[in-house]
């Protein structure tokens, strides 16, 4: 692969012009996709594999041997030296174990390059180094990675050379899921079965398979790598622990969709090319609300593939940023008081006949099948809001959800005016008789075409919004895996479908009963619908009145994973057994405690070793000024006031630092798990805020040249 050397100095003075890209030629170049399989595999082998990919089933070892051999040959032609089982342990990131293709050296002194079917299908990474939440004791450390043939293998090029990456699932010796992918695949089976049942009710006999489609939009920040290196908080925690936005320039409205700066444009071009090569259909890119914030969205794919794509996107963003002298921040809240980053999970259901179950058509009021699907989703979301909320919980997202510029922590559904009107008709009259139409958009300029508007405007403040033919779940954190929200969505919607099918399959008068059931669900779950401003205080009050849960933090969200309801629900469909749920809750508490512990320690370190000494030095300068003024008999009130103010804040900071240090010690003594996590949340993070306050105030009044690290302004406006 060839990269143009990117000269940053040039971009600052207008931008280097990049080589043109032939997208059609490079797209999927490094993917062992269907075309490659057809070209390379014997016809019978291809057909067997295709059937497994489309319909599921087990692969026999002889077939696997043939596939492995061809995969290896293809990979070596592309320069690969290693293969890796690529998996998604419960750290939220990806992991892999790389093996080279070489086998035992021959007598001749040469080596053979081999890759067997067994190596393709099954791997055994050191299970004990990944979190298992007690599912596997360390003396039974075995864990297996198993090939997921439904997500294509690809070649990754990086500093280590080229590696054949094989997407896999990761489970313990006893088959318990130690990863995100296994339950995701299980949940996809469940939603498939129940959706097919529902389609059959409506006479769609041709439907044999339904797959959840997912498009994940990814938000991120870019900062200059040199400035990043001067911020220990960014290095250790991925977010700033001190600092605040100068009052002016907080939100530059013209930045959104603004012209992309040349340096960033060069970065994006390379990100896109790398993604296209590995078959990730990167489609949209734009600046986001905050300065230095951007977004990338690929075209949607089957849920498990989309989850893999999102992991590849995050890794690619980070890797390419480094090559451009930039750092990509994926943390949900890198800067206090500035818009945070999320990940939007667009979700719909597609049948083997290419029909989207969430497509309302032009006249939704007549589309009974759609209305049943829709009201089932309302029921699922209303009854399981706690689980959805939990699926978006991670330490960084605690600073984002409900923090004024993100969707609130309350789950509600936005339907838009057209569907809300249909639902209201159903609630009032039992059925709906008409659908509001879109009308025409007239710009008043004769040379611009007038076009039909969508029947519904957008709402950007709803956590779960209907957007034409899909739902968009916007709560997910920018750094988090997309797996959890989709596991939850697939399972809760499947359960609602199952309940509806249980009733309607027994009905003697389907036409009548289905309408009744839709009206019943609409009435029972109307409270979850909210079309207003989700960021407003009124909504928080209104939601409370409606009895909707407002789960504000990760530690408060985790218990929903192990509630009786969750254990019953996930158990019924075989998505998670009780032990797997307990393990996940335990790992989440542990992850939270670890994250806050690192942040708190970094904060204490930065304050005591960098900031407070710098401020102390500054007081000396102020004191000397006062003294000098006094000596010549000049007025020194103003300088004295400054000194006193700095001294007061310094005293407050020192006191807060001492408390934080005590709390960190105390946290270490707590019992691991829920108790410790709660202590971190309710005691340590409070101590952190109390330290941050006087320090941020000091930053505002202390001479900039004295401050030991770059400011928010330096980081955000100078990319
Ligand atoms: P937005 O205005 O929210 O950015 P887009 O239309 O650009 O909306 O789509 C955002 C994401 O949703 C993209 O990843 C896109 O591929 C995906 N998407 C579009 N249609 C569907 C669908 N039917 N199911 C799932 N995802 C979809
Ligand atoms: Mg969107």
XYZ file of C-alpha atoms and ligand atoms in Angstrom:
747
model
C 0.000 0.000 0.000
C 1.279 3.419 -0.878
C 0.880 6.540 1.232
C 1.706 9.982 0.100
C 4.011 11.614 2.520
C 1.879 14.193 4.227
C 3.650 17.411 4.909
C 1.964 19.240 7.760
C 3.870 22.446 7.186
C 2.320 22.616 3.754
C -1.225 22.227 5.014
C -0.920 25.193 7.308
C -0.203 27.325 4.321
C -3.071 26.107 2.271
C -2.845 22.341 2.149
C -1.011 19.712 0.206
C -2.932 18.430 -2.759
C -3.507 14.734 -2.502
C -3.428 12.093 -5.205
C -6.813 11.176 -6.658
C -8.397 7.997 -5.421
C -10.107 5.339 -7.494
C -12.639 4.250 -4.925
C -14.195 1.497 -7.011
C -10.787 -0.044 -7.526
C -9.591 -0.003 -3.934
C -12.899 -0.831 -2.234
C -12.666 -4.205 -0.525
C -9.193 -4.775 -1.930
C -8.015 -6.231 1.383
C -11.105 -8.282 2.199
C -11.622 -11.990 1.693
C -15.094 -11.229 0.400
C -17.606 -13.055 -1.738
C -15.891 -12.169 -5.005
C -12.533 -13.445 -3.772
C -14.149 -16.578 -2.401
C -15.854 -17.279 -5.713
C -12.644 -16.729 -7.620
C -10.431 -18.746 -5.332
C -12.437 -21.551 -3.782
C -13.484 -24.751 -5.561
C -17.144 -24.421 -6.464
C -18.350 -27.001 -3.935
C -16.358 -25.451 -1.112
C -17.668 -22.024 -1.986
C -21.259 -23.260 -2.012
C -20.836 -24.931 1.375
C -19.335 -21.809 2.900
C -21.944 -19.535 1.340
C -24.708 -21.702 2.814
C -23.160 -21.471 6.272
C -22.821 -17.702 5.981
C -26.423 -17.313 4.813
C -28.169 -19.956 6.856
C -25.786 -20.948 9.630
C -24.461 -24.411 10.401
C -21.155 -26.066 11.159
C -18.194 -26.339 8.882
C -16.396 -29.685 8.481
C -12.645 -29.807 8.871
C -11.908 -30.814 5.256
C -13.789 -27.801 3.921
C -12.068 -25.607 6.493
C -8.674 -26.887 5.323
C -9.410 -25.886 1.750
C -10.657 -22.425 2.775
C -7.702 -21.873 5.098
C -5.229 -22.771 2.368
C -6.782 -20.358 -0.126
C -7.074 -17.636 2.472
C -3.408 -17.991 3.274
C -2.329 -17.894 -0.372
C -4.424 -14.789 -0.934
C -3.084 -13.136 2.226
C 0.543 -13.881 1.363
C 0.061 -12.356 -2.089
C -1.067 -9.231 -0.240
C 2.104 -9.250 1.818
C 0.747 -10.828 5.005
C 3.210 -12.576 7.281
C 0.855 -13.260 10.190
C -2.689 -14.284 10.920
C -4.692 -13.224 13.941
C -7.913 -14.345 15.543
C -9.492 -10.967 16.081
C -12.039 -10.815 18.905
C -13.902 -8.493 21.230
C -13.316 -9.316 24.883
C -15.261 -7.570 27.619
C -12.823 -4.693 27.746
C -14.890 -2.981 25.040
C -11.868 -3.031 22.727
C -10.577 -5.677 20.382
C -7.843 -8.178 21.089
C -5.882 -10.678 19.060
C -3.108 -13.192 19.138
C -0.824 -13.010 16.141
C 0.848 -16.078 14.695
C 3.084 -16.118 11.694
C 2.342 -18.483 8.837
C 5.720 -20.192 9.056
C 5.873 -23.818 10.157
C 8.769 -26.010 11.306
C 11.847 -25.287 9.135
C 12.606 -27.878 6.469
C 15.870 -29.836 6.176
C 16.753 -27.610 3.263
C 16.849 -24.662 5.643
C 13.750 -23.103 4.057
C 10.377 -22.777 5.726
C 6.889 -23.600 4.559
C 4.059 -21.165 5.010
C 1.050 -23.047 6.369
C -2.385 -22.320 7.716
C -4.710 -25.202 8.539
C -8.471 -25.459 8.793
C -8.055 -26.086 12.492
C -6.116 -22.854 12.900
C -8.789 -21.007 10.973
C -11.709 -22.363 12.981
C -10.324 -22.379 16.487
C -7.711 -20.497 18.439
C -6.683 -20.486 22.057
C -5.513 -17.137 23.330
C -4.439 -16.916 26.930
C -7.926 -16.656 28.371
C -6.746 -15.562 31.796
C -5.574 -12.182 30.606
C -9.071 -11.044 29.660
C -11.843 -10.127 32.072
C -14.201 -13.006 32.782
C -16.044 -11.794 35.876
C -15.488 -15.118 37.585
C -16.778 -17.222 34.682
C -13.439 -18.883 34.556
C -11.104 -19.295 37.470
C -7.455 -18.704 36.598
C -6.521 -22.360 36.976
C -9.037 -23.208 34.268
C -7.751 -20.506 32.010
C -8.815 -22.014 28.729
C -10.718 -19.772 26.393
C -11.376 -20.369 22.722
C -11.764 -18.095 19.767
C -14.048 -19.469 17.066
C -14.254 -18.235 13.486
C -17.308 -16.084 12.678
C -17.679 -16.827 8.973
C -20.441 -14.212 8.643
C -17.952 -11.379 9.107
C -15.289 -11.448 6.384
C -11.584 -11.799 7.096
C -9.433 -8.826 6.118
C -5.841 -7.685 5.929
C -4.637 -4.951 8.186
C -1.568 -2.939 7.268
C 0.275 -1.192 10.062
C 3.740 -0.796 11.534
C 3.838 -4.550 12.193
C 3.378 -5.254 8.472
C 0.347 -6.996 7.023
C -1.797 -9.291 9.144
C -4.695 -11.508 8.106
C -7.410 -10.692 10.661
C -10.052 -13.354 11.205
C -13.140 -12.147 13.086
C -13.908 -14.600 15.860
C -16.125 -15.166 18.891
C -14.474 -15.809 22.260
C -15.833 -18.226 24.863
C -14.726 -20.146 27.924
C -13.984 -23.863 28.057
C -17.617 -24.410 29.077
C -19.019 -22.325 26.260
C -19.870 -19.215 28.277
C -19.460 -16.042 26.265
C -16.370 -14.075 27.263
C -16.937 -11.521 24.537
C -19.445 -9.178 22.961
C -19.849 -11.039 19.712
C -21.236 -14.358 20.961
C -24.303 -12.833 22.649
C -24.727 -10.508 19.670
C -24.884 -13.451 17.277
C -27.277 -15.228 19.656
C -29.536 -12.153 19.767
C -29.502 -11.956 15.975
C -30.821 -15.523 15.795
C -33.562 -14.650 18.249
C -34.782 -11.545 16.435
C -34.633 -13.502 13.178
C -36.886 -16.284 14.482
C -39.460 -13.970 16.015
C -39.526 -11.562 13.061
C -40.131 -14.432 10.653
C -43.017 -15.562 12.863
C -44.476 -12.079 12.701
C -44.086 -11.835 8.925
C -45.817 -15.193 8.496
C -48.816 -13.863 10.443
C -49.267 -11.367 7.635
C -48.976 -14.021 4.952
C -45.366 -13.275 3.974
C -44.564 -16.930 3.519
C -41.419 -16.216 1.531
C -39.722 -14.728 4.581
C -37.202 -17.165 5.997
C -34.636 -14.828 7.489
C -34.626 -11.389 9.033
C -31.437 -9.579 9.971
C -30.968 -6.470 12.043
C -29.224 -3.782 9.981
C -26.997 -1.361 11.854
C -25.314 1.877 10.835
C -23.034 3.337 13.473
C -22.143 7.029 13.311
C -18.906 7.795 15.127
C -18.019 11.136 16.705
C -14.473 12.033 17.715
C -12.102 14.914 18.467
C -8.759 15.625 16.826
C -6.011 17.488 18.631
C -2.407 18.257 17.797
C -0.113 15.441 18.932
C 2.550 17.786 20.314
C 0.021 19.569 22.509
C -1.504 16.229 23.514
C 1.895 15.112 24.802
C 1.977 18.097 27.146
C -1.289 17.024 28.762
C -0.728 14.142 31.162
C -4.468 13.878 31.748
C -5.109 13.195 28.062
C -2.267 10.694 27.922
C -3.431 8.671 30.918
C -7.195 8.995 30.724
C -8.185 10.224 27.277
C -9.952 13.268 28.708
C -8.925 16.531 30.314
C -9.195 16.491 34.099
C -8.557 20.214 34.411
C -9.330 23.137 32.196
C -12.305 25.062 30.988
C -13.467 26.781 27.898
C -12.815 30.525 27.706
C -16.139 32.330 27.888
C -15.866 33.489 24.300
C -15.918 31.125 21.361
C -17.637 28.360 23.258
C -19.843 27.391 20.414
C -19.121 28.611 16.996
C -22.327 27.891 15.171
C -20.767 28.243 11.770
C -18.465 25.369 12.575
C -21.107 22.685 12.172
C -20.830 21.379 8.642
C -18.253 24.116 8.265
C -15.425 23.787 5.801
C -13.168 21.007 6.901
C -9.694 22.287 7.642
C -6.996 21.145 5.236
C -4.984 19.189 7.738
C -8.092 17.383 8.897
C -9.187 16.888 5.294
C -5.912 15.111 4.557
C -6.441 12.921 7.573
C -9.994 12.065 6.518
C -8.924 11.172 3.020
C -6.472 8.636 4.343
C -8.963 7.271 6.875
C -11.497 6.749 4.106
C -9.017 5.014 1.843
C -7.902 2.655 4.576
C -11.478 1.872 5.479
C -12.515 1.278 1.883
C -9.620 -1.114 1.406
C -10.850 -3.300 4.250
C -14.416 -3.092 2.993
C -15.792 -0.582 5.499
C -18.157 1.584 3.436
C -17.254 4.926 4.956
C -19.794 7.351 3.570
C -20.252 10.626 5.437
C -17.846 12.930 7.173
C -18.396 16.331 8.657
C -17.422 18.702 11.405
C -19.450 18.384 14.556
C -20.855 20.983 16.915
C -17.710 21.543 18.962
C -14.462 22.910 17.566
C -12.079 20.069 16.604
C -14.971 17.599 16.702
C -15.853 15.457 13.700
C -18.065 12.583 12.652
C -17.750 9.608 10.359
C -20.579 7.319 9.265
C -20.376 4.170 7.178
C -23.234 2.674 5.193
C -25.185 0.264 7.360
C -24.513 -3.488 7.392
C -25.717 -6.620 9.184
C -25.440 -6.015 12.920
C -22.383 -8.176 13.631
C -20.536 -6.852 10.589
C -21.434 -3.281 11.547
C -20.095 -3.833 15.057
C -16.831 -5.118 13.579
C -16.758 -2.171 11.189
C -17.105 0.251 14.057
C -14.162 -1.336 15.872
C -12.102 -1.062 12.686
C -13.169 2.579 12.302
C -12.029 3.467 15.819
C -8.675 1.761 15.337
C -8.164 3.353 11.936
C -8.971 6.837 13.242
C -6.353 6.444 15.952
C -3.701 4.966 13.697
C -4.058 7.442 10.851
C -4.169 10.397 13.265
C -0.691 9.489 14.488
C 0.646 9.640 10.939
C -0.653 13.212 10.615
C 0.795 14.508 13.849
C -2.664 14.375 15.380
C -4.285 12.487 18.222
C -7.803 11.139 17.943
C -9.789 11.398 21.176
C -12.617 8.876 21.431
C -13.505 9.638 25.043
C -17.128 10.716 25.529
C -16.215 13.953 27.235
C -12.676 15.078 26.476
C -13.461 18.708 27.371
C -15.653 19.961 30.175
C -18.343 22.375 29.074
C -17.934 21.425 25.421
C -20.181 19.112 23.439
C -19.314 15.448 24.086
C -18.988 12.603 21.588
C -21.420 9.790 21.037
C -22.126 6.993 18.703
C -25.483 6.799 16.987
C -26.813 3.301 16.540
C -29.178 3.243 13.558
C -31.191 0.034 13.632
C -33.746 -1.602 11.363
C -34.845 -5.101 10.331
C -34.323 -6.442 6.821
C -35.918 -9.626 5.459
C -34.340 -12.057 3.013
C -36.761 -10.578 0.472
C -35.154 -7.189 0.935
C -38.072 -5.649 2.840
C -37.391 -3.322 5.753
C -39.889 -4.079 8.529
C -39.517 -0.513 9.758
C -40.527 1.066 6.493
C -43.903 2.742 7.090
C -44.648 3.264 3.392
C -46.476 6.358 2.167
C -49.620 5.696 4.185
C -48.558 4.257 7.535
C -52.141 4.251 8.850
C -52.975 1.476 6.387
C -49.839 -0.526 7.007
C -51.001 -2.885 9.738
C -47.823 -4.933 9.739
C -45.735 -1.789 10.254
C -48.039 -0.574 13.015
C -47.697 -3.869 14.838
C -43.898 -3.732 14.489
C -43.891 -0.134 15.697
C -46.121 -0.680 18.724
C -44.134 -3.799 19.657
C -40.995 -1.652 19.642
C -42.721 0.957 21.840
C -43.656 -1.825 24.243
C -40.142 -3.286 24.190
C -38.472 0.073 24.841
C -40.933 1.100 27.536
C -40.681 -2.187 29.421
C -36.911 -2.387 29.123
C -35.759 1.209 29.259
C -33.420 0.273 32.095
C -31.621 -2.294 29.932
C -31.229 0.069 27.016
C -29.888 2.730 29.347
C -27.428 0.242 30.794
C -26.246 -0.766 27.342
C -24.986 2.791 26.846
C -23.280 3.045 30.229
C -19.549 3.528 30.421
C -17.425 5.740 32.651
C -16.999 8.489 30.062
C -20.699 8.589 29.217
C -21.524 9.576 32.806
C -20.259 13.046 31.914
C -22.334 13.188 28.786
C -25.785 11.749 29.385
C -28.025 14.368 30.824
C -25.231 16.897 30.824
C -27.240 19.423 28.858
C -25.868 18.887 25.380
C -26.390 15.154 25.049
C -29.553 13.122 25.112
C -30.744 12.882 28.699
C -30.386 9.696 30.718
C -34.136 9.210 30.374
C -35.207 6.858 27.607
C -38.033 8.132 25.416
C -39.073 7.575 21.817
C -39.428 10.267 19.161
C -41.862 9.312 16.413
C -42.234 12.543 14.487
C -45.452 14.331 13.693
C -46.779 11.855 11.130
C -46.479 8.700 13.215
C -47.400 10.422 16.438
C -50.595 11.533 14.748
C -51.337 7.991 13.559
C -50.721 6.619 17.065
C -52.959 9.318 18.563
C -55.764 8.403 16.161
C -55.392 4.755 17.154
C -55.478 5.608 20.848
C -58.592 7.773 20.433
C -60.540 5.824 17.863
C -59.099 2.335 17.865
C -57.874 2.720 14.287
C -56.235 5.406 12.161
C -57.896 6.772 9.046
C -55.264 9.049 7.530
C -51.562 10.008 7.489
C -50.217 13.564 7.401
C -48.434 14.218 4.114
C -45.058 15.823 3.597
C -45.967 18.743 1.356
C -43.559 20.655 -0.819
C -40.517 22.639 0.106
C -40.395 25.910 -1.732
C -37.181 27.878 -1.475
C -38.565 30.866 -3.360
C -35.695 30.667 -5.835
C -36.906 29.755 -9.291
C -33.679 28.079 -10.333
C -33.735 25.696 -7.366
C -35.941 22.620 -7.618
C -38.915 22.412 -5.261
C -38.984 18.980 -3.707
C -41.264 16.887 -1.535
C -40.300 17.237 2.091
C -40.189 14.339 4.501
C -43.419 13.968 6.410
C -41.491 14.482 9.599
C -38.812 16.890 10.740
C -35.803 15.695 12.715
C -35.372 15.803 16.429
C -31.805 15.805 17.644
C -32.548 15.711 21.335
C -34.282 12.352 21.546
C -32.315 9.327 22.697
C -34.381 6.938 20.568
C -35.698 8.570 17.430
C -37.597 7.214 14.457
C -35.833 8.542 11.373
C -37.847 7.500 8.333
C -37.268 3.755 8.201
C -35.048 3.031 11.194
C -34.625 3.872 14.832
C -31.604 5.821 15.932
C -30.367 5.131 19.455
C -28.207 8.115 20.317
C -27.160 7.431 23.870
C -24.223 5.173 23.137
C -20.819 6.533 24.149
C -18.244 7.323 21.481
C -15.681 4.870 22.855
C -18.087 2.053 23.636
C -18.714 -1.045 21.548
C -21.937 -1.092 19.548
C -22.488 -4.702 20.580
C -24.380 -4.169 23.859
C -27.063 -1.824 22.545
C -27.772 -4.192 19.677
C -27.878 -7.263 21.903
C -30.467 -5.485 24.027
C -32.460 -4.102 21.095
C -32.597 -7.430 19.288
C -33.653 -9.313 22.387
C -36.274 -6.928 23.753
C -37.913 -6.443 20.358
C -37.830 -10.194 19.705
C -39.585 -10.711 23.026
C -42.304 -8.191 22.143
C -42.765 -9.862 18.738
C -42.977 -13.258 20.443
C -45.677 -12.058 22.825
C -47.698 -10.610 19.956
C -47.316 -13.785 17.900
C -48.356 -15.960 20.855
C -51.641 -14.055 20.936
C -52.255 -13.607 17.223
C -51.304 -17.096 16.071
C -54.226 -18.383 18.157
C -56.685 -15.818 16.880
C -59.819 -16.840 14.921
C -60.208 -13.345 13.567
C -56.744 -12.055 12.779
C -57.840 -8.850 11.013
C -59.817 -7.679 14.003
C -57.506 -8.920 16.737
C -54.368 -7.418 15.276
C -55.975 -3.972 15.205
C -57.082 -4.428 18.796
C -53.621 -5.498 19.876
C -51.994 -2.509 18.166
C -54.402 -0.172 19.958
C -53.757 -1.919 23.252
C -49.967 -1.598 22.930
C -50.264 2.029 21.805
C -52.368 2.882 24.847
C -50.285 0.957 27.325
C -46.991 2.417 26.161
C -47.925 5.899 25.060
C -45.942 7.320 27.990
C -42.636 6.453 26.310
C -43.386 8.720 23.325
C -41.977 12.226 23.586
C -41.602 14.543 20.623
C -40.486 17.676 22.457
C -37.094 19.007 23.500
C -35.320 16.208 25.327
C -32.730 18.606 26.739
C -35.215 20.747 28.628
C -35.854 20.752 32.383
C -39.584 20.437 31.757
C -38.989 17.061 30.205
C -37.163 15.797 33.282
C -40.175 16.768 35.392
C -42.672 15.430 32.882
C -40.804 12.115 32.611
C -40.884 11.764 36.368
C -44.626 12.309 36.334
C -44.956 9.619 33.692
C -42.951 7.244 35.854
C -40.103 6.858 33.375
C -36.768 5.876 34.917
C -33.995 8.498 35.018
C -30.864 6.470 35.706
C -28.126 9.033 35.967
C -24.914 7.058 36.190
C -23.195 3.860 35.168
C -23.063 2.382 38.666
C -26.781 2.990 39.056
C -27.468 1.404 35.665
C -25.530 -1.820 36.161
C -28.018 -3.521 38.552
C -30.567 -3.720 35.726
C -28.340 -6.365 34.097
C -28.976 -8.780 36.924
C -32.576 -7.938 37.778
C -35.046 -10.837 37.867
C -36.621 -9.419 34.726
C -33.306 -9.388 32.832
C -32.296 -12.860 33.964
C -35.664 -14.221 32.854
C -35.696 -12.364 29.549
C -32.154 -13.122 28.374
C -32.392 -16.664 29.763
C -35.631 -17.418 27.923
C -34.013 -16.694 24.574
C -30.587 -18.096 25.405
C -28.821 -14.790 24.834
C -27.187 -14.726 28.283
C -27.493 -17.212 31.120
C -27.532 -15.964 34.677
C -23.805 -16.600 35.216
C -22.952 -14.590 32.106
C -25.062 -11.681 33.312
C -23.540 -11.770 36.795
C -20.093 -11.833 35.197
C -20.890 -8.839 33.044
C -22.172 -6.812 35.972
C -19.045 -7.659 37.933
C -16.759 -6.683 35.044
C -18.600 -3.417 34.580
C -18.186 -2.469 38.246
C -14.534 -3.388 37.987
C -14.028 -1.379 34.793
C -15.690 1.626 36.351
C -13.568 1.483 39.500
C -10.405 1.069 37.463
C -11.231 4.005 35.198
C -12.003 6.389 38.059
C -9.012 5.197 40.041
C -6.722 6.064 37.126
C -8.379 9.439 36.644
C -8.225 10.311 40.344
C -4.572 9.339 40.620
C -3.674 11.240 37.471
C -5.451 14.267 38.843
C -3.675 14.106 42.160
C -0.364 13.711 40.377
C -0.879 16.598 37.968
C -2.105 18.914 40.710
C 0.640 18.147 43.190
C 3.575 17.928 40.778
C 2.701 20.400 38.053
C -0.053 22.864 38.764
C 0.351 23.722 42.430
C 4.147 24.229 42.173
C 3.620 26.466 39.124
C 1.045 28.545 40.977
C 3.281 28.753 44.041
C 6.024 30.092 41.794
C 3.581 32.630 40.453
C 2.722 33.880 43.949
C 6.391 34.638 44.381
C 6.335 36.813 41.273
C 3.252 38.600 42.562
C 4.811 39.084 45.994
C 7.945 40.543 44.472
C 5.854 42.983 42.490
C 4.003 44.033 45.619
C 7.256 44.473 47.448
C 8.811 46.535 44.660
C 5.778 48.804 44.496
C 5.842 49.237 48.241
C 9.531 50.159 48.192
C 9.044 53.001 45.765
C 5.976 54.124 47.685
C 3.523 53.313 44.914
C -0.023 52.046 45.297
C -0.056 48.207 45.392
C -3.716 47.429 46.248
C -4.494 45.783 42.941
C -1.433 43.537 42.991
C -2.127 42.627 46.595
C -5.696 41.670 45.705
C -4.402 39.419 42.948
C -1.982 37.791 45.313
C -4.657 37.220 47.934
C -7.038 35.772 45.413
C -4.419 33.345 44.087
C -3.456 32.429 47.636
C -7.050 31.702 48.601
C -7.556 29.452 45.614
C -4.248 27.747 46.222
C -5.284 27.014 49.778
C -8.621 25.634 48.614
C -6.905 23.474 45.992
C -4.442 22.063 48.508
C -7.251 21.184 50.871
C -9.253 19.508 48.103
C -6.164 17.626 46.976
C -5.584 16.239 50.457
C -9.196 15.035 50.601
C -8.926 13.429 47.176
C -5.780 11.599 48.191
C -7.490 10.283 51.323
C -10.477 9.146 49.292
C -8.286 7.311 46.800
C -6.685 5.449 49.706
C -10.064 4.669 51.208
C -11.392 3.389 47.889
C -8.595 0.855 47.670
C -9.810 -0.609 50.953
C -13.387 -1.167 49.766
C -14.684 -4.522 48.693
C -14.242 -4.928 44.952
C -17.414 -4.836 42.897
C -20.508 -2.774 43.572
C -19.348 -1.361 46.907
C -16.074 -0.069 45.545
C -17.643 1.261 42.348
C -20.251 3.178 44.340
C -17.551 4.654 46.530
C -15.686 5.820 43.458
C -18.852 7.309 42.004
C -20.296 9.048 45.045
C -17.161 9.967 46.971
C -14.097 10.019 44.727
C -15.623 11.742 41.696
C -17.032 14.382 44.021
C -13.579 14.978 45.486
C -12.264 15.252 41.935
C -14.790 17.938 41.093
C -13.922 19.801 44.279
C -10.276 19.885 43.297
C -11.006 20.845 39.734
C -13.033 23.893 40.690
C -10.324 26.055 42.336
C -7.714 24.847 39.852
C -9.841 25.859 36.868
C -10.383 29.235 38.483
C -6.661 29.599 38.944
C -6.109 28.863 35.282
C -8.304 31.848 34.454
C -6.278 34.322 36.532
C -2.728 32.990 36.477
C -0.379 34.274 33.777
C -0.684 31.946 30.750
C 3.084 31.576 30.420
C 3.173 30.050 33.905
C 0.467 27.458 33.347
C 2.174 24.079 32.890
C 0.062 22.747 30.030
C -1.801 23.824 26.897
C -5.238 25.336 27.448
C -8.558 24.296 25.947
C -8.192 27.053 23.413
C -4.723 25.804 22.381
C -6.056 22.277 22.000
C -9.262 23.021 20.172
C -8.623 25.959 17.931
C -5.140 25.116 16.753
C -5.541 21.848 14.884
P -28.104 11.178 9.841
O -28.734 12.364 9.270
O -28.612 10.825 11.182
O -26.592 11.268 9.806
P -28.080 9.189 7.675
O -29.179 8.972 6.722
O -26.848 9.812 7.148
O -28.636 9.971 8.920
O -27.740 7.793 8.260
C -26.978 7.597 9.364
C -26.590 6.139 9.447
O -27.757 5.314 9.368
C -25.682 5.674 8.322
O -24.720 4.825 8.884
C -26.637 4.931 7.437
O -26.005 3.955 6.629
C -27.535 4.280 8.448
N -28.806 3.791 7.885
C -29.508 4.279 6.856
N -30.586 3.498 6.613
C -30.561 2.500 7.548
C -31.388 1.385 7.822
N -32.479 1.116 7.125
N -31.038 0.586 8.842
C -29.946 0.834 9.579
N -29.132 1.855 9.358
C -29.418 2.687 8.358
Mg -27.711 10.464 12.961
